[in-house]
Amino acid sequence: MVPKERILFHEPMSRHTTFRVGGEAECLIMVEQEAELTSLISYLHQIEEEYFILGNGSNLLVGDKGYRGVVLKLAGPMEEIQIEGTVIRAGAGALLSRVAAAAKEAGLSGMEFAAGIPGSIGGGVVMNAGAYGGEMKQIVRSVRCLDQDGTISILDQDAMAFGYRTSAIKNRPIVALEVMLQLAEGNAEEIGAKMEELAVMRRSKQPLEFPSAGSTFKRPEGYYAGKLIMEAGMRGYRIGGAQVSEKHCGFIVNTGNATATDIREVIEEVQERVEERFHVSLEPEIIFLGDF
């Protein structure tokens, strides 16, 4: 189904996640064509083999004992970006930052908020990624999807049922293949200036100097996760190499030698302390994969 040079056994997942931690995947396959992905998913489903679709690994914590399944990492042509007028077509593996940069170069406005989000556009639509008042649901026109039996369907914005960090295809065996974005005509210089303004804000408020998965927790209704964590006395709290960021308490960072277990234990301790102090349940944005 794919050339053997793109099939990697016992591949360290620390190479494929923004946390820079994680044990080995039993098998990781670099998938460059939709036909390959369709065949692989159908086959893996048929033999009842567990699999995981990987973009940029920006919202993922893989256990230190690794993942006993097949990781399908989108690469090559599945990262392509095409622009037709005010519409952008992007393969699910394309980085949000690259799509935002392409939009700026084409003088298309509406995606400035996504320029600093370190994920792929496929993952971005699955979880309705957002920042600084913008969300994917504001610009997504449709998503071409693949289910386990090989059926391809196109879901428009309404059918995607976007919500806060969720969508109709989250937690379902459906894979985003390609995203169509509807943007607006704008001025490239003004778009670039807005992107730089947001980048300055990110650098001043977020611990970008350390590996992390971005914002660790979803925003609980009526609260801000970072503020609750700070007021619970957790700023700078650490286990091993994992730490609640001193710069922004909503981030848990790898200070250099963290294990996945360190990070998970910090997450769990933060949840426990906030629950005890404020009776608020913090839900992680992060996906936990494999054995810890």
Short mmCIF file of the C-alpha atoms (twelve columns), coordinates in Angstrom:
data_MODEL
# 
_entry.id   MODEL 
# 
loop_
_atom_site.group_PDB 
_atom_site.id 
_atom_site.type_symbol 
_atom_site.label_atom_id 
_atom_site.label_alt_id 
_atom_site.label_comp_id 
_atom_site.label_asym_id 
_atom_site.label_seq_id 
_atom_site.Cartn_x 
_atom_site.Cartn_y 
_atom_site.Cartn_z 
_atom_site.pdbx_PDB_model_num 
ATOM 1   C CA . MET A 1   0.000   0.000  0.000  1 
ATOM 2   C CA . VAL A 2   2.954   2.335  0.695  1 
ATOM 3   C CA . PRO A 3   6.685   2.140  -0.126 1 
ATOM 4   C CA . LYS A 4   8.601   0.331  2.611  1 
ATOM 5   C CA . GLU A 5   10.894  3.328  3.200  1 
ATOM 6   C CA . ARG A 6   7.867   5.193  4.601  1 
ATOM 7   C CA . ILE A 7   7.100   2.442  7.127  1 
ATOM 8   C CA . LEU A 8   8.986   2.983  10.395 1 
ATOM 9   C CA . PHE A 9   9.020   0.434  13.207 1 
ATOM 10  C CA . HIS A 10  9.643   1.307  16.874 1 
ATOM 11  C CA . GLU A 11  9.608   5.014  16.038 1 
ATOM 12  C CA . PRO A 12  10.158  7.371  19.026 1 
ATOM 13  C CA . MET A 13  7.088   9.592  19.283 1 
ATOM 14  C CA . SER A 14  9.177   12.279 20.961 1 
ATOM 15  C CA . ARG A 15  10.215  13.145 17.383 1 
ATOM 16  C CA . HIS A 16  6.612   13.771 16.370 1 
ATOM 17  C CA . THR A 17  5.007   15.739 19.228 1 
ATOM 18  C CA . THR A 18  5.454   19.343 20.332 1 
ATOM 19  C CA . PHE A 19  5.911   18.170 23.948 1 
ATOM 20  C CA . ARG A 20  9.059   16.345 22.698 1 
ATOM 21  C CA . VAL A 21  8.263   13.332 24.894 1 
ATOM 22  C CA . GLY A 22  6.776   9.889  24.326 1 
ATOM 23  C CA . GLY A 23  7.806   6.275  23.853 1 
ATOM 24  C CA . GLU A 24  7.922   4.300  20.624 1 
ATOM 25  C CA . ALA A 25  5.055   3.705  18.240 1 
ATOM 26  C CA . GLU A 26  5.023   0.048  17.232 1 
ATOM 27  C CA . CYS A 27  4.678   1.243  13.635 1 
ATOM 28  C CA . LEU A 28  4.537   4.717  12.060 1 
ATOM 29  C CA . ILE A 29  3.627   5.132  8.394  1 
ATOM 30  C CA . MET A 30  4.217   8.346  6.455  1 
ATOM 31  C CA . VAL A 31  1.073   8.715  4.334  1 
ATOM 32  C CA . GLU A 32  1.374   10.964 1.277  1 
ATOM 33  C CA . GLN A 33  -1.703  10.100 -0.816 1 
ATOM 34  C CA . GLU A 34  -5.414  9.913  -0.069 1 
ATOM 35  C CA . ALA A 35  -5.588  6.529  -1.792 1 
ATOM 36  C CA . GLU A 36  -2.922  5.220  0.587  1 
ATOM 37  C CA . LEU A 37  -4.817  6.515  3.599  1 
ATOM 38  C CA . THR A 38  -8.090  5.006  2.356  1 
ATOM 39  C CA . SER A 39  -6.494  1.596  1.803  1 
ATOM 40  C CA . LEU A 40  -4.635  1.622  5.114  1 
ATOM 41  C CA . ILE A 41  -7.641  2.630  7.223  1 
ATOM 42  C CA . SER A 42  -9.853  0.049  5.529  1 
ATOM 43  C CA . TYR A 43  -7.222  -2.659 6.080  1 
ATOM 44  C CA . LEU A 44  -6.485  -1.727 9.700  1 
ATOM 45  C CA . HIS A 45  -10.200 -1.628 10.466 1 
ATOM 46  C CA . GLN A 46  -10.638 -5.023 8.808  1 
ATOM 47  C CA . ILE A 47  -7.895  -6.675 10.896 1 
ATOM 48  C CA . GLU A 48  -9.036  -4.779 14.012 1 
ATOM 49  C CA . GLU A 49  -5.680  -3.059 14.464 1 
ATOM 50  C CA . GLU A 50  -5.682  0.144  16.506 1 
ATOM 51  C CA . TYR A 51  -4.479  3.249  14.662 1 
ATOM 52  C CA . PHE A 52  -4.082  6.990  15.205 1 
ATOM 53  C CA . ILE A 53  -4.037  9.798  12.626 1 
ATOM 54  C CA . LEU A 54  -1.212  12.256 13.299 1 
ATOM 55  C CA . GLY A 55  -0.763  15.780 12.030 1 
ATOM 56  C CA . ASN A 56  1.763   17.970 13.828 1 
ATOM 57  C CA . GLY A 57  1.412   16.267 17.231 1 
ATOM 58  C CA . SER A 58  0.675   19.618 18.869 1 
ATOM 59  C CA . ASN A 59  -2.193  18.504 21.086 1 
ATOM 60  C CA . LEU A 60  -0.879  15.074 21.990 1 
ATOM 61  C CA . LEU A 61  0.802   13.371 24.944 1 
ATOM 62  C CA . VAL A 62  2.152   9.900  24.129 1 
ATOM 63  C CA . GLY A 63  2.950   7.653  27.092 1 
ATOM 64  C CA . ASP A 64  6.530   6.712  27.959 1 
ATOM 65  C CA . LYS A 65  5.776   3.045  27.254 1 
ATOM 66  C CA . GLY A 66  4.715   3.932  23.739 1 
ATOM 67  C CA . TYR A 67  1.751   3.133  21.524 1 
ATOM 68  C CA . ARG A 68  0.918   -0.449 20.566 1 
ATOM 69  C CA . GLY A 69  -0.727  0.412  17.293 1 
ATOM 70  C CA . VAL A 70  -0.129  2.087  13.950 1 
ATOM 71  C CA . VAL A 71  0.395   5.828  13.658 1 
ATOM 72  C CA . LEU A 72  -0.579  7.262  10.261 1 
ATOM 73  C CA . LYS A 73  1.301   10.546 9.834  1 
ATOM 74  C CA . LEU A 74  0.061   12.831 7.063  1 
ATOM 75  C CA . ALA A 75  2.887   14.104 4.875  1 
ATOM 76  C CA . GLY A 76  3.870   15.215 1.369  1 
ATOM 77  C CA . PRO A 77  0.938   15.966 -0.962 1 
ATOM 78  C CA . MET A 78  -1.434  15.689 2.014  1 
ATOM 79  C CA . GLU A 79  0.073   19.007 3.152  1 
ATOM 80  C CA . GLU A 80  -0.609  20.863 -0.112 1 
ATOM 81  C CA . ILE A 81  -2.285  24.295 -0.216 1 
ATOM 82  C CA . GLN A 82  -4.218  25.653 -3.220 1 
ATOM 83  C CA . ILE A 83  -5.804  29.079 -3.597 1 
ATOM 84  C CA . GLU A 84  -8.733  29.817 -5.930 1 
ATOM 85  C CA . GLY A 85  -9.961  33.398 -5.574 1 
ATOM 86  C CA . THR A 86  -10.971 33.858 -1.944 1 
ATOM 87  C CA . VAL A 87  -11.121 30.105 -1.293 1 
ATOM 88  C CA . ILE A 88  -8.232  28.056 0.102  1 
ATOM 89  C CA . ARG A 89  -8.072  24.270 -0.220 1 
ATOM 90  C CA . ALA A 90  -5.638  22.708 2.218  1 
ATOM 91  C CA . GLY A 91  -4.681  19.086 2.750  1 
ATOM 92  C CA . ALA A 92  -5.336  17.942 6.308  1 
ATOM 93  C CA . GLY A 93  -1.604  17.678 7.041  1 
ATOM 94  C CA . ALA A 94  -0.868  21.329 6.188  1 
ATOM 95  C CA . LEU A 95  0.272   23.397 9.165  1 
ATOM 96  C CA . LEU A 96  -2.119  26.156 10.210 1 
ATOM 97  C CA . SER A 97  0.837   28.559 10.224 1 
ATOM 98  C CA . ARG A 98  1.621   27.711 6.572  1 
ATOM 99  C CA . VAL A 99  -1.999  28.128 5.506  1 
ATOM 100 C CA . ALA A 100 -2.189  31.482 7.315  1 
ATOM 101 C CA . ALA A 101 1.044   32.607 5.628  1 
ATOM 102 C CA . ALA A 102 -0.309  31.575 2.204  1 
ATOM 103 C CA . ALA A 103 -3.505  33.521 2.908  1 
ATOM 104 C CA . LYS A 104 -1.490  36.626 3.780  1 
ATOM 105 C CA . GLU A 105 0.602   36.364 0.608  1 
ATOM 106 C CA . ALA A 106 -2.614  36.114 -1.425 1 
ATOM 107 C CA . GLY A 107 -4.117  39.125 0.362  1 
ATOM 108 C CA . LEU A 108 -6.830  37.050 2.016  1 
ATOM 109 C CA . SER A 109 -8.076  38.019 5.457  1 
ATOM 110 C CA . GLY A 110 -9.777  35.989 8.181  1 
ATOM 111 C CA . MET A 111 -7.056  33.564 9.203  1 
ATOM 112 C CA . GLU A 112 -4.754  35.885 11.108 1 
ATOM 113 C CA . PHE A 113 -5.724  34.315 14.444 1 
ATOM 114 C CA . ALA A 114 -4.388  30.906 13.346 1 
ATOM 115 C CA . ALA A 115 -0.873  32.007 12.364 1 
ATOM 116 C CA . GLY A 116 0.598   31.070 15.734 1 
ATOM 117 C CA . ILE A 117 -1.365  27.876 16.415 1 
ATOM 118 C CA . PRO A 118 1.171   25.011 16.165 1 
ATOM 119 C CA . GLY A 119 -1.122  22.378 14.677 1 
ATOM 120 C CA . SER A 120 -2.276  21.002 11.346 1 
ATOM 121 C CA . ILE A 121 -5.445  22.200 9.683  1 
ATOM 122 C CA . GLY A 122 -6.963  18.715 9.914  1 
ATOM 123 C CA . GLY A 123 -6.554  18.697 13.673 1 
ATOM 124 C CA . GLY A 124 -7.655  22.320 13.729 1 
ATOM 125 C CA . VAL A 125 -11.076 21.586 12.252 1 
ATOM 126 C CA . VAL A 126 -11.585 18.451 14.361 1 
ATOM 127 C CA . MET A 127 -11.208 20.466 17.573 1 
ATOM 128 C CA . ASN A 128 -12.348 23.847 16.199 1 
ATOM 129 C CA . ALA A 129 -9.022  25.437 17.104 1 
ATOM 130 C CA . GLY A 130 -9.072  29.077 18.018 1 
ATOM 131 C CA . ALA A 131 -7.143  31.998 19.483 1 
ATOM 132 C CA . TYR A 132 -7.574  35.720 20.097 1 
ATOM 133 C CA . GLY A 133 -11.277 35.791 19.251 1 
ATOM 134 C CA . GLY A 134 -11.009 33.686 16.095 1 
ATOM 135 C CA . GLU A 135 -12.105 30.080 15.540 1 
ATOM 136 C CA . MET A 136 -11.984 27.676 12.622 1 
ATOM 137 C CA . LYS A 137 -15.776 27.628 12.439 1 
ATOM 138 C CA . GLN A 138 -15.689 31.254 11.267 1 
ATOM 139 C CA . ILE A 139 -13.775 30.415 8.087  1 
ATOM 140 C CA . VAL A 140 -14.486 26.753 7.266  1 
ATOM 141 C CA . ARG A 141 -16.685 26.300 4.216  1 
ATOM 142 C CA . SER A 142 -16.523 22.500 4.093  1 
ATOM 143 C CA . VAL A 143 -14.434 19.487 5.117  1 
ATOM 144 C CA . ARG A 144 -13.871 16.422 2.962  1 
ATOM 145 C CA . CYS A 145 -13.898 13.374 5.224  1 
ATOM 146 C CA . LEU A 146 -13.164 9.654  5.124  1 
ATOM 147 C CA . ASP A 147 -14.823 7.011  7.298  1 
ATOM 148 C CA . GLN A 148 -13.616 3.515  8.178  1 
ATOM 149 C CA . ASP A 149 -15.423 1.758  5.329  1 
ATOM 150 C CA . GLY A 150 -13.742 3.999  2.753  1 
ATOM 151 C CA . THR A 151 -16.695 6.315  2.116  1 
ATOM 152 C CA . ILE A 152 -15.757 9.910  1.329  1 
ATOM 153 C CA . SER A 153 -18.235 12.640 2.225  1 
ATOM 154 C CA . ILE A 154 -18.231 16.424 2.276  1 
ATOM 155 C CA . LEU A 155 -19.517 18.131 5.415  1 
ATOM 156 C CA . ASP A 156 -20.447 21.789 5.140  1 
ATOM 157 C CA . GLN A 157 -20.049 24.220 8.024  1 
ATOM 158 C CA . ASP A 158 -23.478 23.410 9.489  1 
ATOM 159 C CA . ALA A 159 -22.884 19.654 9.303  1 
ATOM 160 C CA . MET A 160 -19.559 20.081 11.107 1 
ATOM 161 C CA . ALA A 161 -21.534 21.277 14.168 1 
ATOM 162 C CA . PHE A 162 -18.634 23.285 15.551 1 
ATOM 163 C CA . GLY A 163 -18.610 24.016 19.282 1 
ATOM 164 C CA . TYR A 164 -16.010 25.086 21.817 1 
ATOM 165 C CA . ARG A 165 -12.991 22.865 20.994 1 
ATOM 166 C CA . THR A 166 -15.198 20.270 19.343 1 
ATOM 167 C CA . SER A 167 -16.926 19.308 16.096 1 
ATOM 168 C CA . ALA A 168 -19.154 16.627 14.617 1 
ATOM 169 C CA . ILE A 169 -16.153 14.462 13.740 1 
ATOM 170 C CA . LYS A 170 -14.322 14.637 17.068 1 
ATOM 171 C CA . ASN A 171 -14.400 11.296 18.914 1 
ATOM 172 C CA . ARG A 172 -15.754 9.560  15.811 1 
ATOM 173 C CA . PRO A 173 -13.881 7.237  13.397 1 
ATOM 174 C CA . ILE A 174 -13.871 9.901  10.690 1 
ATOM 175 C CA . VAL A 175 -10.724 11.481 9.230  1 
ATOM 176 C CA . ALA A 176 -10.480 14.967 7.750  1 
ATOM 177 C CA . LEU A 177 -8.812  14.764 4.321  1 
ATOM 178 C CA . GLU A 178 -9.085  18.288 2.974  1 
ATOM 179 C CA . VAL A 179 -10.421 21.582 4.283  1 
ATOM 180 C CA . MET A 180 -11.991 24.344 2.209  1 
ATOM 181 C CA . LEU A 181 -11.765 27.819 3.738  1 
ATOM 182 C CA . GLN A 182 -13.769 30.874 2.726  1 
ATOM 183 C CA . LEU A 183 -11.764 34.037 3.355  1 
ATOM 184 C CA . ALA A 184 -12.209 37.691 2.405  1 
ATOM 185 C CA . GLU A 185 -10.181 40.001 0.220  1 
ATOM 186 C CA . GLY A 186 -7.805  42.169 2.211  1 
ATOM 187 C CA . ASN A 187 -4.519  44.015 2.162  1 
ATOM 188 C CA . ALA A 188 -1.429  41.837 2.559  1 
ATOM 189 C CA . GLU A 189 0.459   44.485 4.543  1 
ATOM 190 C CA . GLU A 190 -2.442  45.009 6.963  1 
ATOM 191 C CA . ILE A 191 -2.898  41.243 7.335  1 
ATOM 192 C CA . GLY A 192 0.822   40.856 8.047  1 
ATOM 193 C CA . ALA A 193 0.715   43.668 10.604 1 
ATOM 194 C CA . LYS A 194 -2.190  41.997 12.405 1 
ATOM 195 C CA . MET A 195 -0.351  38.667 12.436 1 
ATOM 196 C CA . GLU A 196 2.756   40.326 13.866 1 
ATOM 197 C CA . GLU A 197 0.673   42.089 16.518 1 
ATOM 198 C CA . LEU A 198 -0.755  38.722 17.633 1 
ATOM 199 C CA . ALA A 199 2.717   37.152 17.523 1 
ATOM 200 C CA . VAL A 200 4.045   39.846 19.872 1 
ATOM 201 C CA . MET A 201 1.153   39.165 22.251 1 
ATOM 202 C CA . ARG A 202 1.899   35.429 22.157 1 
ATOM 203 C CA . ARG A 203 5.592   35.929 22.865 1 
ATOM 204 C CA . SER A 204 4.841   38.228 25.803 1 
ATOM 205 C CA . LYS A 205 2.200   35.994 27.402 1 
ATOM 206 C CA . GLN A 206 3.020   32.406 26.439 1 
ATOM 207 C CA . PRO A 207 6.054   30.223 27.321 1 
ATOM 208 C CA . LEU A 208 7.108   29.643 23.713 1 
ATOM 209 C CA . GLU A 209 10.694  28.982 24.809 1 
ATOM 210 C CA . PHE A 210 9.696   25.543 26.167 1 
ATOM 211 C CA . PRO A 211 8.137   22.517 24.460 1 
ATOM 212 C CA . SER A 212 4.433   22.260 25.289 1 
ATOM 213 C CA . ALA A 213 1.090   21.353 23.781 1 
ATOM 214 C CA . GLY A 214 -0.179  24.909 23.974 1 
ATOM 215 C CA . SER A 215 -3.058  25.630 26.315 1 
ATOM 216 C CA . THR A 216 -3.395  22.503 28.469 1 
ATOM 217 C CA . PHE A 217 -7.016  22.809 29.599 1 
ATOM 218 C CA . LYS A 218 -10.294 23.857 28.049 1 
ATOM 219 C CA . ARG A 219 -11.775 27.055 29.398 1 
ATOM 220 C CA . PRO A 220 -14.347 26.118 32.064 1 
ATOM 221 C CA . GLU A 221 -17.627 27.960 31.689 1 
ATOM 222 C CA . GLY A 222 -17.486 31.243 33.556 1 
ATOM 223 C CA . TYR A 223 -13.772 30.974 34.395 1 
ATOM 224 C CA . TYR A 224 -10.264 31.087 32.934 1 
ATOM 225 C CA . ALA A 225 -8.216  27.941 33.526 1 
ATOM 226 C CA . GLY A 226 -4.922  29.809 33.935 1 
ATOM 227 C CA . LYS A 227 -6.360  32.162 36.565 1 
ATOM 228 C CA . LEU A 228 -7.841  29.273 38.572 1 
ATOM 229 C CA . ILE A 229 -4.512  27.413 38.478 1 
ATOM 230 C CA . MET A 230 -2.605  30.512 39.586 1 
ATOM 231 C CA . GLU A 231 -5.047  31.219 42.426 1 
ATOM 232 C CA . ALA A 232 -4.771  27.587 43.540 1 
ATOM 233 C CA . GLY A 233 -1.073  28.293 44.168 1 
ATOM 234 C CA . MET A 234 0.178   26.120 41.319 1 
ATOM 235 C CA . ARG A 235 2.338   28.632 39.420 1 
ATOM 236 C CA . GLY A 236 5.747   27.000 38.889 1 
ATOM 237 C CA . TYR A 237 4.610   23.666 40.364 1 
ATOM 238 C CA . ARG A 238 6.718   20.878 38.952 1 
ATOM 239 C CA . ILE A 239 7.270   17.151 38.926 1 
ATOM 240 C CA . GLY A 240 10.552  16.067 37.343 1 
ATOM 241 C CA . GLY A 241 10.994  18.103 34.182 1 
ATOM 242 C CA . ALA A 242 7.309   19.049 33.818 1 
ATOM 243 C CA . GLN A 243 6.197   22.411 35.168 1 
ATOM 244 C CA . VAL A 244 3.185   24.691 35.352 1 
ATOM 245 C CA . SER A 245 4.533   27.656 33.431 1 
ATOM 246 C CA . GLU A 246 5.476   30.657 35.537 1 
ATOM 247 C CA . LYS A 247 4.668   32.869 32.558 1 
ATOM 248 C CA . HIS A 248 1.155   31.500 31.894 1 
ATOM 249 C CA . CYS A 249 -0.390  29.012 34.314 1 
ATOM 250 C CA . GLY A 250 -2.616  27.595 31.567 1 
ATOM 251 C CA . PHE A 251 0.469   25.965 30.007 1 
ATOM 252 C CA . ILE A 252 2.319   22.907 31.272 1 
ATOM 253 C CA . VAL A 253 5.795   22.834 29.785 1 
ATOM 254 C CA . ASN A 254 8.707   20.453 29.328 1 
ATOM 255 C CA . THR A 255 11.655  22.279 30.922 1 
ATOM 256 C CA . GLY A 256 14.105  19.962 29.166 1 
ATOM 257 C CA . ASN A 257 14.047  16.482 30.629 1 
ATOM 258 C CA . ALA A 258 10.383  15.770 31.337 1 
ATOM 259 C CA . THR A 259 8.811   12.379 30.810 1 
ATOM 260 C CA . ALA A 260 5.241   11.894 29.655 1 
ATOM 261 C CA . THR A 261 4.485   10.559 33.144 1 
ATOM 262 C CA . ASP A 262 5.826   13.775 34.708 1 
ATOM 263 C CA . ILE A 263 3.515   15.825 32.493 1 
ATOM 264 C CA . ARG A 264 0.480   13.664 33.168 1 
ATOM 265 C CA . GLU A 265 1.082   13.767 36.929 1 
ATOM 266 C CA . VAL A 266 1.305   17.580 36.864 1 
ATOM 267 C CA . ILE A 267 -1.960  17.713 34.891 1 
ATOM 268 C CA . GLU A 268 -3.680  15.441 37.407 1 
ATOM 269 C CA . GLU A 269 -2.343  17.389 40.414 1 
ATOM 270 C CA . VAL A 270 -3.550  20.673 38.900 1 
ATOM 271 C CA . GLN A 271 -6.997  19.185 38.303 1 
ATOM 272 C CA . GLU A 272 -7.169  17.904 41.879 1 
ATOM 273 C CA . ARG A 273 -6.091  21.191 43.481 1 
ATOM 274 C CA . VAL A 274 -8.454  23.327 41.399 1 
ATOM 275 C CA . GLU A 275 -11.331 20.946 42.117 1 
ATOM 276 C CA . GLU A 276 -10.578 21.066 45.856 1 
ATOM 277 C CA . ARG A 277 -10.237 24.847 45.991 1 
ATOM 278 C CA . PHE A 278 -12.912 26.049 43.576 1 
ATOM 279 C CA . HIS A 279 -15.095 22.969 42.855 1 
ATOM 280 C CA . VAL A 280 -14.361 23.460 39.159 1 
ATOM 281 C CA . SER A 281 -13.450 20.505 36.946 1 
ATOM 282 C CA . LEU A 282 -10.672 21.246 34.441 1 
ATOM 283 C CA . GLU A 283 -10.891 19.205 31.243 1 
ATOM 284 C CA . PRO A 284 -7.631  18.718 29.306 1 
ATOM 285 C CA . GLU A 285 -7.496  19.784 25.667 1 
ATOM 286 C CA . ILE A 286 -4.685  17.266 25.260 1 
ATOM 287 C CA . ILE A 287 -5.205  13.782 23.803 1 
ATOM 288 C CA . PHE A 288 -3.546  11.002 25.837 1 
ATOM 289 C CA . LEU A 289 -2.251  8.175  23.666 1 
ATOM 290 C CA . GLY A 290 -0.581  4.876  24.502 1 
ATOM 291 C CA . ASP A 291 0.729   3.418  27.749 1 
ATOM 292 C CA . PHE A 292 2.108   5.518  30.608 1 
# 
